[in-house]
PDB file of C-alpha atoms in Angstrom:
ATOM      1  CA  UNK A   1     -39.733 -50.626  -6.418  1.00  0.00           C
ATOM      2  CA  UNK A   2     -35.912 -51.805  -5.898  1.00  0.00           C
ATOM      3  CA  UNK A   3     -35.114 -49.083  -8.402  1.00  0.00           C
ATOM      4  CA  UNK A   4     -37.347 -46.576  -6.975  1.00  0.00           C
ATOM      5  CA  UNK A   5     -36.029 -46.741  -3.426  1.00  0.00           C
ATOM      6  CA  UNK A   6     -31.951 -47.081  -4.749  1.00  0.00           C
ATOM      7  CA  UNK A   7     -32.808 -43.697  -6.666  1.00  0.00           C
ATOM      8  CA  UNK A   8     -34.554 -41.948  -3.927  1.00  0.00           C
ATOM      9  CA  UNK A   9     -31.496 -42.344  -1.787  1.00  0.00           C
ATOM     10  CA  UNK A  10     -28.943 -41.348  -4.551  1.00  0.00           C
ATOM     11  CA  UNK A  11     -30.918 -38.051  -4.475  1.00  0.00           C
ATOM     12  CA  UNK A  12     -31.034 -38.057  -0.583  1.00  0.00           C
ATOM     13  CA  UNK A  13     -27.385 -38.454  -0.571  1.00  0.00           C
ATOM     14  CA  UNK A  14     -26.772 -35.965  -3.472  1.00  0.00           C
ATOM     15  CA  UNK A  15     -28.296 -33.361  -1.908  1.00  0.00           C
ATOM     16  CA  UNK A  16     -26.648 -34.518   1.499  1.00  0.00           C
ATOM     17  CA  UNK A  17     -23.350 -33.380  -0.004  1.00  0.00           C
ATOM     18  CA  UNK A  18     -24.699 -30.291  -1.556  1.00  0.00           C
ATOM     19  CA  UNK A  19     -25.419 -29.509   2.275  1.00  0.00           C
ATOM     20  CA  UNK A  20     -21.892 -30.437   3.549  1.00  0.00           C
ATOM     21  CA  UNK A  21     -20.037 -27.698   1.771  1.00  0.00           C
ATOM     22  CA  UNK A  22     -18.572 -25.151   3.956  1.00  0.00           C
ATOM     23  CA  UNK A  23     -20.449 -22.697   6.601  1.00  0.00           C
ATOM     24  CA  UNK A  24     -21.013 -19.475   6.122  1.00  0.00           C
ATOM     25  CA  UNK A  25     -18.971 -18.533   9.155  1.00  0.00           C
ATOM     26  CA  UNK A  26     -16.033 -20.529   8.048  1.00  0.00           C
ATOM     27  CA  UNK A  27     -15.520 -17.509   5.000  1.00  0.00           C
ATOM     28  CA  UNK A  28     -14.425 -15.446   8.245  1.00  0.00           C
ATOM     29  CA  UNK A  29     -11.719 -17.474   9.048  1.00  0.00           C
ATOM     30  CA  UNK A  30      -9.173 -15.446   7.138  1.00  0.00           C
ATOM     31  CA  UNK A  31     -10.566 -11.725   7.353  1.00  0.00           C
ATOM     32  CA  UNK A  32      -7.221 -10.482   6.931  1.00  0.00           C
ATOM     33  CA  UNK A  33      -6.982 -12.052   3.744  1.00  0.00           C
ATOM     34  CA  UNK A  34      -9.569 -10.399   2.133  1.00  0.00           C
ATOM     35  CA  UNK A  35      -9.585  -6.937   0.068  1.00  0.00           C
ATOM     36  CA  UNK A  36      -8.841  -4.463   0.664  1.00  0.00           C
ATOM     37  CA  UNK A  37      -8.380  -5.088   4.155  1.00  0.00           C
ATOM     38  CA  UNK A  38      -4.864  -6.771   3.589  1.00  0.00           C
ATOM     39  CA  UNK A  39      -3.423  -4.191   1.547  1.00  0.00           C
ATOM     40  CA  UNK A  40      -4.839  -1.358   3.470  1.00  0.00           C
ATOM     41  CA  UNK A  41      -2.965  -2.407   6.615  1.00  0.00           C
ATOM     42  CA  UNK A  42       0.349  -3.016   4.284  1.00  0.00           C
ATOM     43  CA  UNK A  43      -0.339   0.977   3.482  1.00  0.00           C
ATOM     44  CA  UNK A  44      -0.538   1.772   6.772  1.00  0.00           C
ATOM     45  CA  UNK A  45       2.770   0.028   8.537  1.00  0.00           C
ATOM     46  CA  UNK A  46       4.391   1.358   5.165  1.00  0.00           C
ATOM     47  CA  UNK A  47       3.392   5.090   5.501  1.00  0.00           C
ATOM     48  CA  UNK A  48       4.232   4.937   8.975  1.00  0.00           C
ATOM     49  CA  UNK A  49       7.650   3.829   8.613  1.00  0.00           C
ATOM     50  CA  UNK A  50       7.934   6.241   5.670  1.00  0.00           C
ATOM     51  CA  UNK A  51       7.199   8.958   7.583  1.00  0.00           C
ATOM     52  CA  UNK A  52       9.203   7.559  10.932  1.00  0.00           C
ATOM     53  CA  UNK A  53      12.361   7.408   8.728  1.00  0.00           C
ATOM     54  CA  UNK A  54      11.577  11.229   7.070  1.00  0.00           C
ATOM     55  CA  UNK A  55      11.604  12.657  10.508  1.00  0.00           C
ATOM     56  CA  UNK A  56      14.728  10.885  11.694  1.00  0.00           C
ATOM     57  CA  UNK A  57      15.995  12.311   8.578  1.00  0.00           C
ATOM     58  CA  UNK A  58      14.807  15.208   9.646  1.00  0.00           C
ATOM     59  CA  UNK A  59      16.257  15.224  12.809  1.00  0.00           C
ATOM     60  CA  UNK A  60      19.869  14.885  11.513  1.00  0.00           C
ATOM     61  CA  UNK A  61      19.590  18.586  10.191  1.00  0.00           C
ATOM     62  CA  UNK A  62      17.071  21.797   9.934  1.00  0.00           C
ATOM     63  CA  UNK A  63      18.210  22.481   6.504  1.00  0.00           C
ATOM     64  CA  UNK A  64      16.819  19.410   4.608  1.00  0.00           C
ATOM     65  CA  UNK A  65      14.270  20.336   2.408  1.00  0.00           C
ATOM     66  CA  UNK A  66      11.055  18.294   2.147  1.00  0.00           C
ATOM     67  CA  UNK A  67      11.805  16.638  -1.019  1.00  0.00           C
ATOM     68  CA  UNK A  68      14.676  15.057   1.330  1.00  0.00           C
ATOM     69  CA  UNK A  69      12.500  14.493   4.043  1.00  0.00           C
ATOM     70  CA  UNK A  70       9.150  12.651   2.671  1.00  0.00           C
ATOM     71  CA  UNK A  71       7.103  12.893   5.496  1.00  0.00           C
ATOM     72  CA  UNK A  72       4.425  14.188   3.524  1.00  0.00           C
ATOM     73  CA  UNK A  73       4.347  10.799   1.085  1.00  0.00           C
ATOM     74  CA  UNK A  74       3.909   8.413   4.641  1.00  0.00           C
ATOM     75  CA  UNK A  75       1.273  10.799   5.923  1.00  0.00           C
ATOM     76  CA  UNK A  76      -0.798  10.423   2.596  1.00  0.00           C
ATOM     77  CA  UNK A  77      -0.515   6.328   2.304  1.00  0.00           C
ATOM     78  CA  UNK A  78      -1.850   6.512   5.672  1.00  0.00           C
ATOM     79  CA  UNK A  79      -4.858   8.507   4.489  1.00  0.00           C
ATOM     80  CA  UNK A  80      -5.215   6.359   1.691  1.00  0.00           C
ATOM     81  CA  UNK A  81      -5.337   2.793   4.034  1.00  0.00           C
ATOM     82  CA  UNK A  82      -8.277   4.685   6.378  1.00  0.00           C
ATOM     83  CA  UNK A  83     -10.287   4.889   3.390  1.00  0.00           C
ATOM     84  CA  UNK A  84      -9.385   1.360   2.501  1.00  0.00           C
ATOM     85  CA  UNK A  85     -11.250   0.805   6.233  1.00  0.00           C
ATOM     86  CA  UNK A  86     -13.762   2.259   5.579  1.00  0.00           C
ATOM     87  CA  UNK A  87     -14.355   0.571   2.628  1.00  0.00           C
ATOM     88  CA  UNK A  88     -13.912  -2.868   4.025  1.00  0.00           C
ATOM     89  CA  UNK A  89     -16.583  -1.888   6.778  1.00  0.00           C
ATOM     90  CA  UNK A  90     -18.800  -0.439   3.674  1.00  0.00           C
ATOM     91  CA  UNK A  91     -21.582  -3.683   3.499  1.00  0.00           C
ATOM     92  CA  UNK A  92     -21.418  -5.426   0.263  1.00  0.00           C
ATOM     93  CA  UNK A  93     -24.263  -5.465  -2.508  1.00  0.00           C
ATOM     94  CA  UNK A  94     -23.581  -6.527  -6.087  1.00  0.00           C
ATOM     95  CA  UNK A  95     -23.545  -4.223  -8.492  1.00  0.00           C
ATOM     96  CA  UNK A  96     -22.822  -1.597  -6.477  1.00  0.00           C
ATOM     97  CA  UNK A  97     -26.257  -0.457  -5.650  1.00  0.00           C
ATOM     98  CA  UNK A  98     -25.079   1.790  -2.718  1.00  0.00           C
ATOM     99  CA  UNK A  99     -23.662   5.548  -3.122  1.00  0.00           C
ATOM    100  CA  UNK A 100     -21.437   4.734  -0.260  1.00  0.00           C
ATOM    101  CA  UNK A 101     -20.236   1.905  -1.675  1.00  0.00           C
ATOM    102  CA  UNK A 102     -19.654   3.082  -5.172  1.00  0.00           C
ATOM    103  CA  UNK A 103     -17.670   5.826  -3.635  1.00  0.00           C
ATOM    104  CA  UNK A 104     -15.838   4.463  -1.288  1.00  0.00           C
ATOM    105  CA  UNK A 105     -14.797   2.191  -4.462  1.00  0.00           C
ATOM    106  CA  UNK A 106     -13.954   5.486  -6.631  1.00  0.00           C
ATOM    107  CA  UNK A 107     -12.059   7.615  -4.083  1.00  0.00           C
ATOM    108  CA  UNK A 108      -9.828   4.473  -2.630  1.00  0.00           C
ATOM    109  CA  UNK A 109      -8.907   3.567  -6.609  1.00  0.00           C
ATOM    110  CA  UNK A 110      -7.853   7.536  -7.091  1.00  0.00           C
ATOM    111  CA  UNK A 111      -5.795   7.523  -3.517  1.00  0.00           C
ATOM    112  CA  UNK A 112      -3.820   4.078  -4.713  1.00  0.00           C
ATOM    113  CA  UNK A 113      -3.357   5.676  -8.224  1.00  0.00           C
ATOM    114  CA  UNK A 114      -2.311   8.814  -6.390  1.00  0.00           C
ATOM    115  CA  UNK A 115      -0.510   7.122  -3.855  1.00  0.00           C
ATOM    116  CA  UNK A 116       1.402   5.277  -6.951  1.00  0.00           C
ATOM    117  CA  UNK A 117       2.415   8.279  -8.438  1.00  0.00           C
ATOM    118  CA  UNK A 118       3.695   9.990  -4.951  1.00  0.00           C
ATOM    119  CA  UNK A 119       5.924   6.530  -3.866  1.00  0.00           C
ATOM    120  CA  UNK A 120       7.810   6.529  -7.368  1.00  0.00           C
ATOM    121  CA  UNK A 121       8.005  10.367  -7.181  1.00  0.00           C
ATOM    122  CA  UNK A 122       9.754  10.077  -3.821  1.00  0.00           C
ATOM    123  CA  UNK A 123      11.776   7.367  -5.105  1.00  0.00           C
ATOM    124  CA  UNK A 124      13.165   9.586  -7.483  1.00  0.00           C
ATOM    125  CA  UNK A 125      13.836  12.329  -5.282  1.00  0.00           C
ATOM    126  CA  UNK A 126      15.796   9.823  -2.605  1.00  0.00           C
ATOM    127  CA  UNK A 127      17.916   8.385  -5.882  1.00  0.00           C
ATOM    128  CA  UNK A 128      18.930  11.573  -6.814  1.00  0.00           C
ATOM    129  CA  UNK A 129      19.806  12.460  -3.363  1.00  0.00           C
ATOM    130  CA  UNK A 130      21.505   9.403  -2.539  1.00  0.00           C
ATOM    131  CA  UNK A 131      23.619   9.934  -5.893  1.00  0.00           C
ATOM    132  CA  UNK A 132      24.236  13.457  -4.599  1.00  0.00           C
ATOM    133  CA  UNK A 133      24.767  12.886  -1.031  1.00  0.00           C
ATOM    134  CA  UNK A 134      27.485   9.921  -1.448  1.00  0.00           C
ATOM    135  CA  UNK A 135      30.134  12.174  -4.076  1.00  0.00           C
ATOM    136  CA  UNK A 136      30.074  15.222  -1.192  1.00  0.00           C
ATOM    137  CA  UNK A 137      32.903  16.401   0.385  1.00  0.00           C
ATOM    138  CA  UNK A 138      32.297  17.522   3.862  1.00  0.00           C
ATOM    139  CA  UNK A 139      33.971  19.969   6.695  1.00  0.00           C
ATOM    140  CA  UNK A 140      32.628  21.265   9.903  1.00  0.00           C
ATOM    141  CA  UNK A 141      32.716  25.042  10.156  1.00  0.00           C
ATOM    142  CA  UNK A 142      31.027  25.678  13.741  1.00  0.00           C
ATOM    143  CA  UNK A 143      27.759  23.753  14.441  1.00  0.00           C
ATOM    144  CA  UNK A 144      27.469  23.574  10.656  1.00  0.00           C
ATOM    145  CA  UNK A 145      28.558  21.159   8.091  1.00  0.00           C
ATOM    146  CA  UNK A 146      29.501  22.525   4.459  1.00  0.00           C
ATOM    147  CA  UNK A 147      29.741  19.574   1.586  1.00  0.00           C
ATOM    148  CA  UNK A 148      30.586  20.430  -1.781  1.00  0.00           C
ATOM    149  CA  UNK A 149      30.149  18.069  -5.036  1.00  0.00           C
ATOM    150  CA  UNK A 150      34.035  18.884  -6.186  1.00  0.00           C
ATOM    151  CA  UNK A 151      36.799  19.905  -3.153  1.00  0.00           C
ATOM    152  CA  UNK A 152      39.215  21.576  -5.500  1.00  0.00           C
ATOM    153  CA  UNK A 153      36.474  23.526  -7.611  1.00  0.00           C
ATOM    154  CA  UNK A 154      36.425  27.239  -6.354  1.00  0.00           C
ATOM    155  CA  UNK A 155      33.004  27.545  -8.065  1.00  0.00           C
ATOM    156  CA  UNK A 156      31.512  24.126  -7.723  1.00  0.00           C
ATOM    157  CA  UNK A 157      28.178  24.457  -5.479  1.00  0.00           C
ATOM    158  CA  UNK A 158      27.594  24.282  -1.750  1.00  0.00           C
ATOM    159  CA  UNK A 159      25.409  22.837   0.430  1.00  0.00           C
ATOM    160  CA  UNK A 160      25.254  24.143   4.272  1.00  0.00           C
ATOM    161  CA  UNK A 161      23.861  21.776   6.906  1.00  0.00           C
ATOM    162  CA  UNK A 162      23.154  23.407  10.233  1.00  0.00           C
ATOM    163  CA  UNK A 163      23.222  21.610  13.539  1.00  0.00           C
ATOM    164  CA  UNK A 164      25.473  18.974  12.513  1.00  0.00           C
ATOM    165  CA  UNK A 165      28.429  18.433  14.267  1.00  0.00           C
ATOM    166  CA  UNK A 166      29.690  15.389  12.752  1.00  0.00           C
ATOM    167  CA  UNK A 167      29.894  15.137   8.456  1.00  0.00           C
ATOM    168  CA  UNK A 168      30.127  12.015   9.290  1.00  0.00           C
ATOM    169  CA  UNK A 169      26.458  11.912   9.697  1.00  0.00           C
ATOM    170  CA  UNK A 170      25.632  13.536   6.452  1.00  0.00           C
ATOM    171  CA  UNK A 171      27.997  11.398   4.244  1.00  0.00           C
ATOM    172  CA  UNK A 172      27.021   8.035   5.998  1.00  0.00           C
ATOM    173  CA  UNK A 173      24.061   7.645   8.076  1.00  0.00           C
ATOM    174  CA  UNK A 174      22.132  10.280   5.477  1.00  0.00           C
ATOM    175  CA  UNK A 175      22.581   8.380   2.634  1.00  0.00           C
ATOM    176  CA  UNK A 176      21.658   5.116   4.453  1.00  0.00           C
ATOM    177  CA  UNK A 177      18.232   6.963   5.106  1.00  0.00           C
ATOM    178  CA  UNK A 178      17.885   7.449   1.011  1.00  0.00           C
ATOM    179  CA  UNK A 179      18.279   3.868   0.542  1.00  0.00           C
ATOM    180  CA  UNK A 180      15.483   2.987   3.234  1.00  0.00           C
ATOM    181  CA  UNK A 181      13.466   5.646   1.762  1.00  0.00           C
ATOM    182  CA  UNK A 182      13.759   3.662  -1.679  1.00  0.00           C
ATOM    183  CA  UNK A 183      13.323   0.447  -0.083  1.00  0.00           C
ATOM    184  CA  UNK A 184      10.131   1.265   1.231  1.00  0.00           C
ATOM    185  CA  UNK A 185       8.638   4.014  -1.298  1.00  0.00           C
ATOM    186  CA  UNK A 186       8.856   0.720  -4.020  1.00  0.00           C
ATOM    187  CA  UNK A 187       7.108  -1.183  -1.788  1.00  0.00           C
ATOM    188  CA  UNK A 188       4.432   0.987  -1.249  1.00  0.00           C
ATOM    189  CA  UNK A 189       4.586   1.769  -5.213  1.00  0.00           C
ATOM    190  CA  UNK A 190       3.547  -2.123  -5.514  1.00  0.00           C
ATOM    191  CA  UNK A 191       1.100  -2.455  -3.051  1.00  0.00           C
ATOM    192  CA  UNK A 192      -0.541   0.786  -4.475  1.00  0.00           C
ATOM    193  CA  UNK A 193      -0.136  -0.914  -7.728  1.00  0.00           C
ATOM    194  CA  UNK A 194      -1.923  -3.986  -6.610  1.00  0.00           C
ATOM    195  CA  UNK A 195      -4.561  -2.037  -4.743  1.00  0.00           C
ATOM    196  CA  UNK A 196      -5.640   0.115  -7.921  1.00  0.00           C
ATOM    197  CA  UNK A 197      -5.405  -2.992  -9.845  1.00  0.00           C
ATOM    198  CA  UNK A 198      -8.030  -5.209  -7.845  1.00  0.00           C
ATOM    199  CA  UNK A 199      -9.776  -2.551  -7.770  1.00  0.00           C
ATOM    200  CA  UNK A 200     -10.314  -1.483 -11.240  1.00  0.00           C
ATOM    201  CA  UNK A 201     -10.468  -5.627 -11.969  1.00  0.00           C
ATOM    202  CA  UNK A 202     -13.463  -6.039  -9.276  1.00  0.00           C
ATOM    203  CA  UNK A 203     -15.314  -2.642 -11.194  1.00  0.00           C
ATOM    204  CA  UNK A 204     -15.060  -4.130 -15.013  1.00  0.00           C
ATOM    205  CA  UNK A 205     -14.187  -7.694 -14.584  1.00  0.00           C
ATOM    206  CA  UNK A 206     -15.554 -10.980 -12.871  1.00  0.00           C
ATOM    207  CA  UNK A 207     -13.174 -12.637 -10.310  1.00  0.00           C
ATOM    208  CA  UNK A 208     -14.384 -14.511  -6.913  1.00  0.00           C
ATOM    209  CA  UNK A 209     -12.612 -14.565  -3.892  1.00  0.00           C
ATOM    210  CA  UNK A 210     -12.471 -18.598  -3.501  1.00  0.00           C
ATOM    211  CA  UNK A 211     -14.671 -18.811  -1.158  1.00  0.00           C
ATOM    212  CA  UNK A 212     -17.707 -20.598  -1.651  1.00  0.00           C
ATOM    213  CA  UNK A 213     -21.339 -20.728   0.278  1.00  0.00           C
ATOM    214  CA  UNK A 214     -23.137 -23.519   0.336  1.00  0.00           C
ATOM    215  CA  UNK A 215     -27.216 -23.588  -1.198  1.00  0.00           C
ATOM    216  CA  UNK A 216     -28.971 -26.720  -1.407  1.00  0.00           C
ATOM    217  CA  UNK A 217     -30.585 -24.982  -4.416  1.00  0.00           C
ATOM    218  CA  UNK A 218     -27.782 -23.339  -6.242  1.00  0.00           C
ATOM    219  CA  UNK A 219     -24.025 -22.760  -6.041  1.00  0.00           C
ATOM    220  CA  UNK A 220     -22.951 -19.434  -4.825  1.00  0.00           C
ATOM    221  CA  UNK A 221     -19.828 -17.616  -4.041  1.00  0.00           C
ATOM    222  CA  UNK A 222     -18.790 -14.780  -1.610  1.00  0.00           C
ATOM    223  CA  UNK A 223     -17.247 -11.733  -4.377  1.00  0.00           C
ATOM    224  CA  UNK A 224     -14.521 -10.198  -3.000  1.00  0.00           C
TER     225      UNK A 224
END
């Protein structure tokens, strides 16, 4: 009977532990943490200041083209995080047995590939420009500002800025903006990287978010 009773109360206090784990309200404690809710606010303050820098670019000169000015690249990573949102707010079953759910999945992988593609395009474009912009050779004729690549070379090709009237601006400041630009377009390159990536791991691999739910029958754990 001894042994009876001593192994009754291993079991008791077995499944006594089993019961301690963690609540389920304590998975909530770090909602930030969790995808894509993270790296959709890291598109957002990115394409913001992306397209906050573009239009102070903008603002130096009329004449910049859009290549110069990405606006257009911040307004998209923007677009990209709401549907990162929206797929946060999108109620979880496994295997994907909601349409919503399997599309929200699709469409924000495609955006972060997208968005990928656009950062390192831009970065390209500001490198160039950067390259460009530091070798000119600047004078003010009226409320303009003509830069050419070579002073001395009759036939060497110009570039007219209107509504500058300091070079200064366009030789310095200007090319300051093209190495912010670069800054942040990598930046949002890698978190658009890492976004597509835990996506496309969460579709056709097994991975857990470390977060685990107690069951006095079985072990389970919160997918992210």
């Amino acid at each position: 009977m001894g042994q009876g009773q001593k192994g009754s109360s291993d079991n008791k206090e077995g499944k006594k532990k089993r019961d301690e784990s963690p609540a389920p309200e304590d998975s909530h404690k770090c909602r930030v943490c969790r995808f894509p809710l993270l790296v959709a606010l890291l598109q957002l303050l990115l394409g913001v200041a992306v397209t906050a820098v573009a239009f102070l670019m903008l603002a130096i000169s009329p004449s910049l083209l859009a290549r110069e000015t990405p606006h257009w690249a911040g307004i998209i990573l923007c677009l990209v995080s709401i549907v990162g949102f929206i797929l946060y707010c999108v109620t979880y079953l496994p295997d994907e047995r909601t349409s919503m759910q399997f599309i929200g999945k699709l469409l924000y992988f495609i955006l972060c590939t997208i968005g990928l593609v656009i950062s390192v395009l831009v970065v390209a474009f500001a490198g160039y420009h950067h390259s460009q912009t530091s070798k000119l050779s600047c004078k003010e004729v009226g409320e303009s500002c003509v830069c050419t690549l070579a002073q001395n070379d009759p036939i060497a090709r110009t570039f007219t800025y209107e509504g500058v009237s300091d070079c200064e601006v366009i030789t310095g400041t200007l090319t300051l903006y093209f190495v912010i630009q670069i800054v942040l377009n990598l930046a949002q390159a890698l978190v658009c990287t890492i976004g597509a990536f835990i996506m496309w791991k969460h579709r056709y691999q097994v991975f857990f978010a470390g977060l685990q739910i107690g069951s006095p029958s079985s072990k389970q754990w919160q997918k992210v």
